[in-house]
């Protein structure tokens, strides 16, 4: 017996679960859209509510103001209140407009500043890329910088700035020790090393090495005009030894050398001293070459002798020279026949720094206009050379017939020649040409005595000391004569021939010298 169904089979039968899923999705989408629309509507309603509240508040404020005005008893007060409100509103509007204009102006200025800064930054980067500076053109036309110390041009940018001025590093020197000062070592109260300032305020005596004592009148001390060494005034009269060359006093603990004629020499001066006639031969040749270079040849041969102080004083008396009573005689040009005792061999150093075993000889000097030149022995080579130049100029004048010259002018001319010889040794030969180009400096004469690089620091300083002595001399013959002749020499553009002519003319009509 068969079994059957009342439903016929079908291959496209629908799944009820899938329709349900689609229906759920549609409902969910509609709910989401309805939610969005509802949120927008609620937000719009909220905005409208807030606006309504704001309008209500404004309306309430207006009505309150109106009510208060109406309650005012006096019409005048009400009008005044209305006017005040109008004025306040007008001022507020004007203030807002000004603020807006200021803000716009500020924004424009800020924008302009940023643009300019951007342009400058671009230019700076461009210049740096080219390896230049913005002020390079200014440097090409800038005036040269001048050192406040030596008053000469500062080259190669090697300078320091201190006390509002520019200096060469070697020109910024301490006023106490006279040595260059590094910028980080400058005292606040002046051109001093920090360590030197205290010493400057209360100096130490260079002789006894103690602080110079204070008195009721303050700190009293003497100071050498060139070396700037400070010392107690009592050392000028207590027998302290003084060098006959550089004039410095003997510090305690050192032993100056005493020469046979009771003169003292410091240990630095004796290091280059000329002690006998033989040692002076090369210097004699040097000075004759110096005169040849100036076209003032001294053709006659005569002896150059180094002598002791006693022999020099004796020769001075026999020459009947009596105008040097105020000046220490260190050299003389003889024109009279006489016996002279000279130093033949240099002495040796004995105990207590005394000189012993000096050999002398006596000889007759004779001739016509010039018989000999005598120079005191024991002085440094540079000082001996200066004295020889001075006396050699006297010899030149006598040998060439220049007689009866005014005494001050003749001595002044000899001093000028001595100065010129010293100045030819104040700088190396490489700088001599540059120095001679200065309008205030005569051309330097050639020198074979010694190269500047071979000198000690003291010898270089000793040259400056000798020059200082010549220029600052105030004696009536040598000092006054030098200043007069130096002025004539300068006016003749440093021509010695023209200077000599002017001296001859000035001597013809000059009154007889009191010396």
Short mmCIF file of C-alpha atoms in Angstrom, two decimals:
data_model
loop_
_atom_site.label_atom_id
_atom_site.label_comp_id
_atom_site.label_asym_id
_atom_site.label_seq_id
_atom_site.Cartn_x
_atom_site.Cartn_y
_atom_site.Cartn_z
CA UNK A 1 0.00 0.00 0.00
CA UNK A 2 1.41 3.23 -0.99
CA UNK A 3 1.92 6.44 1.02
CA UNK A 4 1.53 10.00 -0.51
CA UNK A 5 1.66 13.68 0.40
CA UNK A 6 -0.86 16.37 -0.25
CA UNK A 7 2.00 18.87 -1.27
CA UNK A 8 3.70 18.46 -4.59
CA UNK A 9 7.56 18.72 -4.47
CA UNK A 10 9.25 21.97 -5.72
CA UNK A 11 12.95 22.95 -6.35
CA UNK A 12 12.39 26.80 -5.64
CA UNK A 13 11.06 26.70 -2.17
CA UNK A 14 11.67 30.05 -0.15
CA UNK A 15 13.63 30.16 3.15
CA UNK A 16 11.57 32.06 5.75
CA UNK A 17 14.70 32.95 7.78
CA UNK A 18 16.25 35.00 4.91
CA UNK A 19 13.14 37.18 4.48
CA UNK A 20 13.14 37.89 8.14
CA UNK A 21 16.77 39.04 8.00
CA UNK A 22 16.07 41.48 5.15
CA UNK A 23 13.07 42.87 6.96
CA UNK A 24 15.13 43.48 10.07
CA UNK A 25 17.81 45.34 8.05
CA UNK A 26 15.19 47.63 6.46
CA UNK A 27 13.64 48.38 9.78
CA UNK A 28 17.06 49.14 11.29
CA UNK A 29 17.95 51.52 8.41
CA UNK A 30 14.66 53.38 8.76
CA UNK A 31 15.14 53.68 12.51
CA UNK A 32 18.65 55.09 11.99
CA UNK A 33 17.42 57.62 9.46
CA UNK A 34 14.53 58.54 11.73
CA UNK A 35 17.05 58.98 14.59
CA UNK A 36 19.19 61.34 12.52
CA UNK A 37 16.17 63.37 11.45
CA UNK A 38 14.96 63.45 15.03
CA UNK A 39 18.40 64.68 16.27
CA UNK A 40 18.45 67.43 13.66
CA UNK A 41 14.93 68.46 14.58
CA UNK A 42 15.78 68.47 18.28
CA UNK A 43 18.93 70.50 17.64
CA UNK A 44 16.94 72.98 15.54
CA UNK A 45 14.33 73.20 18.24
CA UNK A 46 17.06 73.75 20.84
CA UNK A 47 18.58 76.57 18.74
CA UNK A 48 15.15 78.11 18.31
CA UNK A 49 14.53 77.78 22.03
CA UNK A 50 17.83 79.51 22.85
CA UNK A 51 17.09 82.24 20.37
CA UNK A 52 13.67 82.65 21.83
CA UNK A 53 15.15 82.86 25.31
CA UNK A 54 17.72 85.42 24.12
CA UNK A 55 15.01 87.47 22.43
CA UNK A 56 12.89 87.18 25.52
CA UNK A 57 15.78 88.41 27.66
CA UNK A 58 16.43 91.28 25.30
CA UNK A 59 12.74 92.09 25.21
CA UNK A 60 12.59 91.87 28.96
CA UNK A 61 15.63 94.14 29.25
CA UNK A 62 14.01 96.63 26.89
CA UNK A 63 10.74 96.53 28.73
CA UNK A 64 12.54 96.88 32.05
CA UNK A 65 14.44 99.89 30.75
CA UNK A 66 11.22 101.33 29.38
CA UNK A 67 9.49 100.73 32.63
CA UNK A 68 12.25 102.43 34.58
CA UNK A 69 12.12 105.40 32.25
CA UNK A 70 8.39 105.61 32.59
CA UNK A 71 8.66 105.49 36.34
CA UNK A 72 10.95 108.48 36.27
CA UNK A 73 9.17 111.41 37.81
CA UNK A 74 10.91 114.13 35.85
CA UNK A 75 10.77 114.38 32.10
CA UNK A 76 14.16 116.01 32.03
CA UNK A 77 15.75 113.07 33.75
CA UNK A 78 14.17 110.71 31.28
CA UNK A 79 15.49 112.70 28.33
CA UNK A 80 18.93 112.86 29.93
CA UNK A 81 18.86 109.09 30.38
CA UNK A 82 17.90 108.67 26.71
CA UNK A 83 20.71 111.02 25.64
CA UNK A 84 23.24 109.20 27.81
CA UNK A 85 22.20 105.86 26.34
CA UNK A 86 22.54 107.22 22.83
CA UNK A 87 25.99 108.70 23.64
CA UNK A 88 27.18 105.44 25.17
CA UNK A 89 26.03 103.52 22.12
CA UNK A 90 27.78 105.99 19.79
CA UNK A 91 31.05 105.89 21.74
CA UNK A 92 30.97 102.10 21.83
CA UNK A 93 30.46 101.94 18.06
CA UNK A 94 33.31 104.38 17.46
CA UNK A 95 35.57 102.43 19.81
CA UNK A 96 34.82 99.19 18.02
CA UNK A 97 35.62 100.79 14.67
CA UNK A 98 38.95 102.13 15.96
CA UNK A 99 39.85 98.73 17.37
CA UNK A 100 39.05 97.06 14.07
CA UNK A 101 41.18 99.59 12.15
CA UNK A 102 44.07 99.17 14.61
CA UNK A 103 43.87 95.43 14.31
CA UNK A 104 43.94 95.62 10.52
CA UNK A 105 46.92 98.03 10.62
CA UNK A 106 48.79 95.77 13.04
CA UNK A 107 48.14 92.78 10.79
CA UNK A 108 49.48 94.70 7.80
CA UNK A 109 52.62 95.82 9.66
CA UNK A 110 53.24 92.29 10.96
CA UNK A 111 52.88 90.89 7.48
CA UNK A 112 55.28 93.54 6.10
CA UNK A 113 57.83 92.79 8.85
CA UNK A 114 57.70 89.08 8.16
CA UNK A 115 58.16 89.72 4.46
CA UNK A 116 61.19 91.98 5.07
CA UNK A 117 62.70 89.45 7.48
CA UNK A 118 62.19 86.73 4.90
CA UNK A 119 63.90 88.85 2.22
CA UNK A 120 66.85 89.68 4.51
CA UNK A 121 67.25 86.04 5.44
CA UNK A 122 67.31 85.12 1.78
CA UNK A 123 69.92 87.81 0.99
CA UNK A 124 72.07 86.77 3.96
CA UNK A 125 72.06 83.16 2.88
CA UNK A 126 72.94 84.21 -0.66
CA UNK A 127 75.88 86.31 0.54
CA UNK A 128 77.16 83.55 2.81
CA UNK A 129 76.98 81.08 -0.06
CA UNK A 130 79.15 83.44 -2.12
CA UNK A 131 81.65 83.74 0.79
CA UNK A 132 81.08 87.45 1.31
CA UNK A 133 79.78 89.76 4.03
CA UNK A 134 77.08 92.35 3.62
CA UNK A 135 79.46 95.11 4.70
CA UNK A 136 82.32 94.14 2.35
CA UNK A 137 81.76 97.24 0.23
CA UNK A 138 81.89 99.43 3.30
CA UNK A 139 85.25 97.94 4.22
CA UNK A 140 86.70 98.85 0.84
CA UNK A 141 86.02 102.54 1.36
CA UNK A 142 86.39 102.69 5.16
CA UNK A 143 89.05 104.96 6.64
CA UNK A 144 92.05 103.17 8.17
CA UNK A 145 91.97 102.50 11.89
CA UNK A 146 94.58 104.44 13.89
CA UNK A 147 96.27 103.10 17.01
CA UNK A 148 95.76 105.37 20.02
CA UNK A 149 99.25 104.50 21.25
CA UNK A 150 101.68 104.99 18.35
CA UNK A 151 99.18 106.95 16.19
CA UNK A 152 100.00 104.77 13.15
CA UNK A 153 97.65 102.71 11.00
CA UNK A 154 96.44 99.36 12.27
CA UNK A 155 97.00 96.80 9.53
CA UNK A 156 95.73 93.25 9.04
CA UNK A 157 93.01 93.82 11.67
CA UNK A 158 95.42 93.10 14.52
CA UNK A 159 94.00 95.40 17.18
CA UNK A 160 92.38 95.46 20.59
CA UNK A 161 89.70 97.84 21.82
CA UNK A 162 90.11 99.32 25.27
CA UNK A 163 89.09 102.58 26.97
CA UNK A 164 87.02 103.50 23.92
CA UNK A 165 89.97 103.37 21.48
CA UNK A 166 91.78 100.91 19.22
CA UNK A 167 95.36 99.82 19.96
CA UNK A 168 98.04 97.61 18.52
CA UNK A 169 98.37 94.72 20.99
CA UNK A 170 101.94 95.80 21.77
CA UNK A 171 100.95 99.48 22.22
CA UNK A 172 98.43 98.88 25.00
CA UNK A 173 101.00 99.00 27.79
CA UNK A 174 100.74 99.22 31.55
CA UNK A 175 101.53 102.66 32.96
CA UNK A 176 103.45 101.02 35.78
CA UNK A 177 105.59 98.24 34.28
CA UNK A 178 105.32 99.50 30.65
CA UNK A 179 104.62 96.00 29.35
CA UNK A 180 101.67 95.02 27.07
CA UNK A 181 98.39 94.24 28.81
CA UNK A 182 96.02 91.42 27.86
CA UNK A 183 92.38 92.50 27.83
CA UNK A 184 91.46 90.13 30.65
CA UNK A 185 94.27 91.56 32.81
CA UNK A 186 93.30 95.26 32.64
CA UNK A 187 92.48 96.93 35.95
CA UNK A 188 89.13 98.68 36.19
CA UNK A 189 90.64 102.00 37.29
CA UNK A 190 93.06 102.65 34.46
CA UNK A 191 95.67 101.37 32.04
CA UNK A 192 97.35 98.99 34.45
CA UNK A 193 97.79 95.30 34.97
CA UNK A 194 95.56 94.24 37.83
CA UNK A 195 98.68 93.17 39.71
CA UNK A 196 100.45 96.48 38.97
CA UNK A 197 97.66 98.78 40.12
CA UNK A 198 98.26 98.08 43.82
CA UNK A 199 101.99 98.67 43.36
CA UNK A 200 101.22 101.92 41.55
CA UNK A 201 99.12 103.14 44.47
CA UNK A 202 101.82 102.26 47.02
CA UNK A 203 105.14 101.71 45.20
CA UNK A 204 108.14 99.69 46.31
CA UNK A 205 111.56 101.34 46.45
CA UNK A 206 113.81 99.96 43.68
CA UNK A 207 116.84 100.28 45.99
CA UNK A 208 115.84 98.91 49.39
CA UNK A 209 113.01 96.75 47.98
CA UNK A 210 110.59 97.97 50.67
CA UNK A 211 107.34 99.86 50.50
CA UNK A 212 108.06 103.58 50.39
CA UNK A 213 106.90 104.89 53.79
CA UNK A 214 103.99 107.28 54.09
CA UNK A 215 104.36 110.70 55.68
CA UNK A 216 101.90 113.32 56.86
CA UNK A 217 102.05 114.75 53.34
CA UNK A 218 101.46 111.39 51.70
CA UNK A 219 103.83 108.97 49.95
CA UNK A 220 106.93 110.90 48.84
CA UNK A 221 109.38 109.33 46.40
CA UNK A 222 111.77 110.21 43.57
CA UNK A 223 111.41 108.75 40.10
CA UNK A 224 113.91 108.55 37.25
CA UNK A 225 112.48 110.51 34.29
CA UNK A 226 113.30 107.76 31.77
CA UNK A 227 113.56 104.43 33.60
CA UNK A 228 110.55 105.32 35.83
CA UNK A 229 112.15 103.55 38.79
CA UNK A 230 110.79 104.87 42.10
CA UNK A 231 112.98 105.12 45.19
CA UNK A 232 113.11 106.68 48.63
CA UNK A 233 114.47 110.27 48.49
CA UNK A 234 117.13 109.40 51.11
CA UNK A 235 119.03 107.23 48.59
CA UNK A 236 120.14 110.35 46.70
CA UNK A 237 122.32 111.32 49.67
CA UNK A 238 123.12 108.11 51.55
CA UNK A 239 125.95 107.02 49.26
CA UNK A 240 123.97 104.56 47.14
CA UNK A 241 125.99 103.74 44.01
CA UNK A 242 124.74 105.22 40.70
CA UNK A 243 125.74 103.86 37.30
CA UNK A 244 127.78 106.47 35.37
CA UNK A 245 126.25 105.22 32.13
CA UNK A 246 122.51 104.64 32.61
CA UNK A 247 122.15 106.65 35.86
CA UNK A 248 120.24 103.92 37.69
CA UNK A 249 120.77 103.34 41.40
CA UNK A 250 122.21 100.11 42.78
CA UNK A 251 119.53 97.80 44.25
CA UNK A 252 120.31 96.15 47.55
CA UNK A 253 121.75 92.69 47.03
CA UNK A 254 123.56 93.53 43.78
CA UNK A 255 127.12 94.76 43.39
CA UNK A 256 127.91 97.45 40.87
CA UNK A 257 131.45 97.46 39.46
CA UNK A 258 133.73 100.29 40.58
CA UNK A 259 136.12 101.58 37.94
CA UNK A 260 139.63 102.79 38.78
CA UNK A 261 138.56 106.45 38.70
CA UNK A 262 135.81 105.91 41.29
CA UNK A 263 132.98 105.62 38.80
CA UNK A 264 130.34 102.90 39.10
CA UNK A 265 128.95 100.67 36.33
CA UNK A 266 125.87 98.50 36.62
CA UNK A 267 126.15 94.86 35.60
CA UNK A 268 124.12 95.40 32.44
CA UNK A 269 126.17 98.36 31.18
CA UNK A 270 129.48 96.62 31.80
CA UNK A 271 128.33 93.76 29.60
CA UNK A 272 128.90 95.87 26.45
CA UNK A 273 131.50 98.32 27.81
CA UNK A 274 134.54 99.46 25.83
CA UNK A 275 137.51 99.24 28.19
CA UNK A 276 140.64 100.13 26.20
CA UNK A 277 141.86 101.94 23.10
CA UNK A 278 142.29 98.75 21.11
CA UNK A 279 138.63 97.74 21.59
CA UNK A 280 137.59 101.08 20.10
CA UNK A 281 139.30 100.57 16.71
CA UNK A 282 136.28 98.99 14.99
CA UNK A 283 133.99 101.65 16.41
CA UNK A 284 136.32 104.37 15.10
CA UNK A 285 136.11 102.87 11.60
CA UNK A 286 132.30 102.65 11.93
CA UNK A 287 131.98 106.34 12.77
CA UNK A 288 134.22 107.46 9.91
CA UNK A 289 132.02 105.45 7.51
CA UNK A 290 128.97 107.12 9.05
CA UNK A 291 130.42 110.56 8.22
CA UNK A 292 131.32 109.44 4.69
CA UNK A 293 127.68 108.42 4.19
CA UNK A 294 126.60 111.94 5.17
CA UNK A 295 129.10 113.52 2.71
CA UNK A 296 131.06 114.91 5.64
CA UNK A 297 134.34 113.00 5.24
CA UNK A 298 137.00 113.32 7.92
CA UNK A 299 140.15 112.68 5.87
CA UNK A 300 142.83 113.48 8.43
CA UNK A 301 144.08 110.61 10.57
CA UNK A 302 144.49 111.26 14.30
CA UNK A 303 144.48 109.00 17.35
CA UNK A 304 141.36 107.99 19.25
CA UNK A 305 142.29 107.29 22.87
CA UNK A 306 140.28 105.94 25.78
CA UNK A 307 141.33 107.56 29.05
CA UNK A 308 140.46 107.72 32.71
CA UNK A 309 138.52 110.60 34.21
CA UNK A 310 141.66 112.25 35.62
CA UNK A 311 143.40 112.32 32.23
CA UNK A 312 140.28 113.77 30.61
CA UNK A 313 140.03 116.54 33.21
CA UNK A 314 143.75 117.37 32.75
CA UNK A 315 143.38 117.63 28.96
CA UNK A 316 140.32 119.82 29.40
CA UNK A 317 142.27 122.28 31.49
CA UNK A 318 145.13 122.42 29.00
CA UNK A 319 142.62 123.07 26.20
CA UNK A 320 141.34 125.94 28.36
CA UNK A 321 137.76 124.74 28.14
CA UNK A 322 135.78 126.24 30.99
CA UNK A 323 132.18 126.24 29.79
CA UNK A 324 131.43 122.63 30.79
CA UNK A 325 131.37 123.26 34.53
CA UNK A 326 127.70 122.22 34.72
CA UNK A 327 128.14 119.14 32.51
CA UNK A 328 130.04 115.88 33.09
CA UNK A 329 132.80 115.72 30.46
CA UNK A 330 132.98 112.36 28.69
CA UNK A 331 134.87 113.27 25.53
CA UNK A 332 137.05 116.02 24.06
CA UNK A 333 138.52 116.94 20.66
CA UNK A 334 142.09 118.16 21.21
CA UNK A 335 143.76 120.85 19.17
CA UNK A 336 146.78 121.49 21.42
CA UNK A 337 149.98 119.49 21.67
CA UNK A 338 150.14 117.66 25.00
CA UNK A 339 150.99 114.42 26.74
CA UNK A 340 148.03 112.06 27.18
CA UNK A 341 147.84 108.93 29.35
CA UNK A 342 145.48 106.39 27.78
CA UNK A 343 144.24 102.91 28.69
CA UNK A 344 146.29 100.41 26.73
CA UNK A 345 144.85 97.15 28.08
CA UNK A 346 141.51 96.62 29.77
CA UNK A 347 141.50 95.88 33.52
CA UNK A 348 140.41 92.57 35.00
CA UNK A 349 137.60 91.89 37.44
CA UNK A 350 138.93 91.60 40.98
CA UNK A 351 137.36 90.87 44.38
CA UNK A 352 134.17 92.72 45.33
CA UNK A 353 133.62 93.63 41.66
CA UNK A 354 136.61 95.98 41.54
CA UNK A 355 138.76 96.32 38.41
CA UNK A 356 142.48 95.70 38.73
CA UNK A 357 145.65 95.38 36.63
CA UNK A 358 144.76 98.09 34.13
CA UNK A 359 147.68 98.94 31.79
CA UNK A 360 148.16 102.58 30.69
CA UNK A 361 150.61 104.39 28.47
CA UNK A 362 151.58 108.03 27.96
CA UNK A 363 152.13 109.55 24.53
CA UNK A 364 152.55 112.97 22.95
CA UNK A 365 149.76 114.07 20.63
CA UNK A 366 150.50 116.84 18.18
CA UNK A 367 149.41 118.20 14.84
CA UNK A 368 147.62 121.26 13.57
CA UNK A 369 143.83 121.66 13.86
CA UNK A 370 143.11 118.26 15.52
CA UNK A 371 145.64 116.31 17.54
CA UNK A 372 143.45 113.57 19.08
CA UNK A 373 140.03 112.64 20.37
CA UNK A 374 139.80 111.48 23.98
CA UNK A 375 136.82 109.50 25.37
CA UNK A 376 136.39 108.27 28.91
CA UNK A 377 136.76 104.49 29.11
CA UNK A 378 134.31 101.91 30.46
CA UNK A 379 131.08 103.14 28.83
CA UNK A 380 128.81 100.83 26.77
CA UNK A 381 129.59 100.61 23.10
CA UNK A 382 126.52 102.59 21.99
CA UNK A 383 127.19 105.44 24.40
CA UNK A 384 130.86 105.49 23.42
CA UNK A 385 129.85 105.67 19.75
CA UNK A 386 127.52 108.62 20.37
CA UNK A 387 130.29 110.54 22.18
CA UNK A 388 132.71 109.76 19.34
CA UNK A 389 130.25 111.10 16.74
CA UNK A 390 129.89 114.32 18.75
CA UNK A 391 133.68 114.85 18.96
CA UNK A 392 134.21 113.78 15.34
CA UNK A 393 131.88 116.58 14.24
CA UNK A 394 134.06 119.05 16.15
CA UNK A 395 137.05 117.61 14.26
CA UNK A 396 135.28 118.00 10.90
CA UNK A 397 134.49 121.67 11.60
CA UNK A 398 138.08 122.46 12.61
CA UNK A 399 139.63 120.57 9.70
CA UNK A 400 137.36 122.34 7.20
CA UNK A 401 137.93 125.87 8.43
CA UNK A 402 134.66 126.46 10.31
CA UNK A 403 136.01 128.74 13.02
CA UNK A 404 134.42 131.23 15.37
CA UNK A 405 131.02 129.56 15.25
CA UNK A 406 128.61 130.51 17.99
CA UNK A 407 129.32 128.07 20.82
CA UNK A 408 125.72 127.01 21.41
CA UNK A 409 125.20 126.36 17.69
CA UNK A 410 128.42 124.37 17.29
CA UNK A 411 127.64 122.15 20.28
CA UNK A 412 124.03 121.87 19.13
CA UNK A 413 125.15 120.69 15.67
CA UNK A 414 127.40 118.04 17.25
CA UNK A 415 124.45 116.89 19.37
CA UNK A 416 122.24 116.63 16.27
CA UNK A 417 124.85 114.39 14.59
CA UNK A 418 125.02 112.24 17.70
CA UNK A 419 121.23 111.97 17.75
CA UNK A 420 121.14 110.93 14.13
CA UNK A 421 123.69 108.19 14.70
CA UNK A 422 121.69 106.85 17.64
CA UNK A 423 118.44 106.95 15.69
CA UNK A 424 120.06 104.89 12.95
CA UNK A 425 120.29 102.12 15.56
CA UNK A 426 116.74 102.29 16.89
CA UNK A 427 115.21 99.99 14.28
CA UNK A 428 116.32 97.10 12.03
CA UNK A 429 117.48 97.92 8.51
CA UNK A 430 114.20 96.60 7.02
CA UNK A 431 112.28 99.38 8.72
CA UNK A 432 114.80 102.14 8.11
CA UNK A 433 113.48 102.98 4.66
CA UNK A 434 109.88 103.15 5.90
CA UNK A 435 110.88 105.35 8.81
CA UNK A 436 112.79 107.75 6.57
CA UNK A 437 109.65 108.41 4.53
CA UNK A 438 108.04 110.15 7.51
CA UNK A 439 108.01 113.94 7.27
CA UNK A 440 109.24 114.20 10.86
CA UNK A 441 112.06 111.66 10.64
CA UNK A 442 115.34 112.15 8.75
CA UNK A 443 116.60 109.38 6.46
CA UNK A 444 118.55 106.84 8.47
CA UNK A 445 122.27 106.55 7.86
CA UNK A 446 123.76 103.14 7.22
CA UNK A 447 125.33 101.41 10.18
CA UNK A 448 127.72 98.47 10.37
CA UNK A 449 128.14 98.51 14.13
CA UNK A 450 125.73 95.75 15.03
CA UNK A 451 122.49 94.35 13.71
CA UNK A 452 119.42 95.21 15.77
CA UNK A 453 118.50 91.53 16.02
CA UNK A 454 121.80 90.88 17.85
CA UNK A 455 121.20 93.46 20.56
CA UNK A 456 119.97 92.61 24.00
CA UNK A 457 116.74 94.17 25.23
CA UNK A 458 118.78 96.40 27.54
CA UNK A 459 120.96 97.71 24.67
CA UNK A 460 117.83 98.63 22.73
CA UNK A 461 116.51 100.43 25.78
CA UNK A 462 119.86 102.14 26.33
CA UNK A 463 119.65 103.71 22.85
CA UNK A 464 116.28 105.16 23.78
CA UNK A 465 117.76 106.46 27.04
CA UNK A 466 120.59 108.27 25.21
CA UNK A 467 118.12 109.84 22.78
CA UNK A 468 115.96 110.92 25.70
CA UNK A 469 119.00 112.52 27.38
CA UNK A 470 119.78 114.57 24.27
CA UNK A 471 116.23 115.78 23.68
CA UNK A 472 115.45 116.56 27.31
CA UNK A 473 118.76 118.25 28.13
CA UNK A 474 118.12 121.75 29.52
CA UNK A 475 121.73 122.90 29.92
CA UNK A 476 122.43 126.39 28.50
CA UNK A 477 125.00 125.19 25.92
CA UNK A 478 124.16 121.62 24.90
CA UNK A 479 120.42 121.68 25.56
CA UNK A 480 119.59 125.10 24.15
CA UNK A 481 122.04 124.65 21.28
CA UNK A 482 120.50 121.30 20.28
CA UNK A 483 116.98 122.70 20.17
CA UNK A 484 118.06 125.67 18.03
CA UNK A 485 120.04 123.59 15.54
CA UNK A 486 117.40 120.85 15.37
CA UNK A 487 114.84 123.47 14.34
CA UNK A 488 117.20 124.79 11.64
CA UNK A 489 117.87 121.24 10.49
CA UNK A 490 114.16 120.49 10.22
CA UNK A 491 113.48 123.72 8.27
CA UNK A 492 116.20 122.68 5.80
CA UNK A 493 114.56 119.28 5.26
CA UNK A 494 117.39 117.54 7.13
CA UNK A 495 120.11 118.85 4.84
CA UNK A 496 123.29 119.12 6.91
CA UNK A 497 125.06 121.27 4.30
CA UNK A 498 122.27 123.86 4.31
CA UNK A 499 122.06 123.69 8.10
CA UNK A 500 125.79 124.38 8.36
CA UNK A 501 125.44 127.40 6.06
CA UNK A 502 122.67 128.83 8.26
CA UNK A 503 124.82 128.29 11.37
CA UNK A 504 127.72 130.14 9.76
CA UNK A 505 125.46 133.06 8.81
CA UNK A 506 123.87 133.16 12.26
CA UNK A 507 127.31 133.17 13.91
CA UNK A 508 128.64 136.13 11.90
CA UNK A 509 126.31 138.71 13.40
CA UNK A 510 125.68 137.00 16.72
CA UNK A 511 126.88 138.68 19.92
CA UNK A 512 129.81 137.11 21.71
CA UNK A 513 128.63 134.10 23.76
CA UNK A 514 128.80 134.50 27.53
CA UNK A 515 130.35 131.02 27.59
#
